[in-house]
PDB file of C-alpha atoms in Angstrom:
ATOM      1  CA  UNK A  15      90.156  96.046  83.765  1.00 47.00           C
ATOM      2  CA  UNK A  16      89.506  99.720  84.828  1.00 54.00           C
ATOM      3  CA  UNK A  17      89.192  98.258  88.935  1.00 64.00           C
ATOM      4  CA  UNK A  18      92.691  96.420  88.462  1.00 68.00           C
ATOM      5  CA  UNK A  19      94.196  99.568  87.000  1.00 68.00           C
ATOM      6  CA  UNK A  20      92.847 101.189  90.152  1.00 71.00           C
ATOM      7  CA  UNK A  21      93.625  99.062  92.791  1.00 69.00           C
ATOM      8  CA  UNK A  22      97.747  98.715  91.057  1.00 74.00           C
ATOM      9  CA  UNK A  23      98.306 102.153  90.495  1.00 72.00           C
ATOM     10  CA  UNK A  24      97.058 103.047  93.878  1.00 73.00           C
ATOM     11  CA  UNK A  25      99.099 100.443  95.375  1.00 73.00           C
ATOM     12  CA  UNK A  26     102.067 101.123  93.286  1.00 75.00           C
ATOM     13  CA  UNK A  27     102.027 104.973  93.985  1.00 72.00           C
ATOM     14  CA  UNK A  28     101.553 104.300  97.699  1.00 74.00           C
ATOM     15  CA  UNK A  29     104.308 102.417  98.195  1.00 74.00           C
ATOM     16  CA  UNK A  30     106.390 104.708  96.044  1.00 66.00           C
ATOM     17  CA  UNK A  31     104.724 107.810  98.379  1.00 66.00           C
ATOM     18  CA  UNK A  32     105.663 105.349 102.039  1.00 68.00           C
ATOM     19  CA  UNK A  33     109.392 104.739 100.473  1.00 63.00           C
ATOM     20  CA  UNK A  34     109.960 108.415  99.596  1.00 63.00           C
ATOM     21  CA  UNK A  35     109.002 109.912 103.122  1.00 58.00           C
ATOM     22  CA  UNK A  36     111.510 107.853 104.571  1.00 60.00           C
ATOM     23  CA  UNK A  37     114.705 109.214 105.104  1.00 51.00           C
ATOM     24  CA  UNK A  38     116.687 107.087 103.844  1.00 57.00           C
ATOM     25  CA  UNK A  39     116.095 104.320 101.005  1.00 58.00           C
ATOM     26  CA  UNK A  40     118.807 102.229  99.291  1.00 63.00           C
ATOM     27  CA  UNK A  41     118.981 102.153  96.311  1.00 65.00           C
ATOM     28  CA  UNK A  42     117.730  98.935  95.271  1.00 69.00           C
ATOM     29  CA  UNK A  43     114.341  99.947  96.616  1.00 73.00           C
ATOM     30  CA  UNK A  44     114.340 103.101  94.372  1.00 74.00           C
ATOM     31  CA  UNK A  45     115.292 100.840  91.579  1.00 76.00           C
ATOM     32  CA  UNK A  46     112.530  98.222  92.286  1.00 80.00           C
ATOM     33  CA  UNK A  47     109.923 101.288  92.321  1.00 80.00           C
ATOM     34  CA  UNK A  48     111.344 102.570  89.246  1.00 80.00           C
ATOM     35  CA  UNK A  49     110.723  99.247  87.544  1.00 81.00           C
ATOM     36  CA  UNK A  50     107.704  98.231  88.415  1.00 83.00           C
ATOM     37  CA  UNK A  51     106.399 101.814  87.608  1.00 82.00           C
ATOM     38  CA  UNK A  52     107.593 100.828  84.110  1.00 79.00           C
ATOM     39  CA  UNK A  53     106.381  97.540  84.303  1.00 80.00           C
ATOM     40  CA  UNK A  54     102.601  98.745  85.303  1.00 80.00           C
ATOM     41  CA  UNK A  55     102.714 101.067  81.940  1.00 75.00           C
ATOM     42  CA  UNK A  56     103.798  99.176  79.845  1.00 73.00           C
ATOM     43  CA  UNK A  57     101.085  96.340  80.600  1.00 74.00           C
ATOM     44  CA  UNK A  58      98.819  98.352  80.218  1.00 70.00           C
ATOM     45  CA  UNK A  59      99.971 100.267  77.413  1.00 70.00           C
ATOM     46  CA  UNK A  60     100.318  96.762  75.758  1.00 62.00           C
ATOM     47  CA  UNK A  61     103.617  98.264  74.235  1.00 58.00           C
ATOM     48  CA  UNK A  62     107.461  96.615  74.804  1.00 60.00           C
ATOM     49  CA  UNK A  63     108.631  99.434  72.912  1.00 65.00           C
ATOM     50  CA  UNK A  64     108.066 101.736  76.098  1.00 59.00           C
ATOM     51  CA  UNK A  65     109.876  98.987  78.180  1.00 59.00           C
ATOM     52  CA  UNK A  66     112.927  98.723  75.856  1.00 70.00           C
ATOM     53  CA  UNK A  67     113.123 102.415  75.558  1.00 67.00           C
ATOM     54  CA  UNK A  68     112.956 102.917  79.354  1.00 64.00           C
ATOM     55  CA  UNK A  69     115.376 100.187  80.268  1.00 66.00           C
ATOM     56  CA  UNK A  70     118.019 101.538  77.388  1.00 71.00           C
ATOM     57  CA  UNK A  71     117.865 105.235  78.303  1.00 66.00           C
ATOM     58  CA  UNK A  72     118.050 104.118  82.427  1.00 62.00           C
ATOM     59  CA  UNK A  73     120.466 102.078  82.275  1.00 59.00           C
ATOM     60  CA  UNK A  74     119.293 100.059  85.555  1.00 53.00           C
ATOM     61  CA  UNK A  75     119.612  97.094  83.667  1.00 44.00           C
TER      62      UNK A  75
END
């Protein structure tokens, strides 16, 4: 369980570290980041009331 946390979160803030160097980004990458951030804490919070939360106060959805 710890490993897999390891290996996503480095993954996930990698990619989010690549994207944000570049230049320029559209938007639907951002938004795809910004999601699957939420989607990484909240499985392993074990919580959907972080998800709900999240997705009513962004308003991405």
């Amino acid at each position: 369980m710890y490993n897999r946390y390891t290996l996503f979160s480095t993954l996930s803030v990698t990619y989010c570290v690549n994207q944000f160097h570049k230049i320029e980004y559209s938007v639907s990458e951002f938004r795809v980041i910004v999601i699957m951030i939420i989607w990484v804490l909240t499985y392993f919070l074990n919580s959907d009331e972080i998800l709900r939360f999240f997705i009513s106060s962004s308003g991405f959805m």
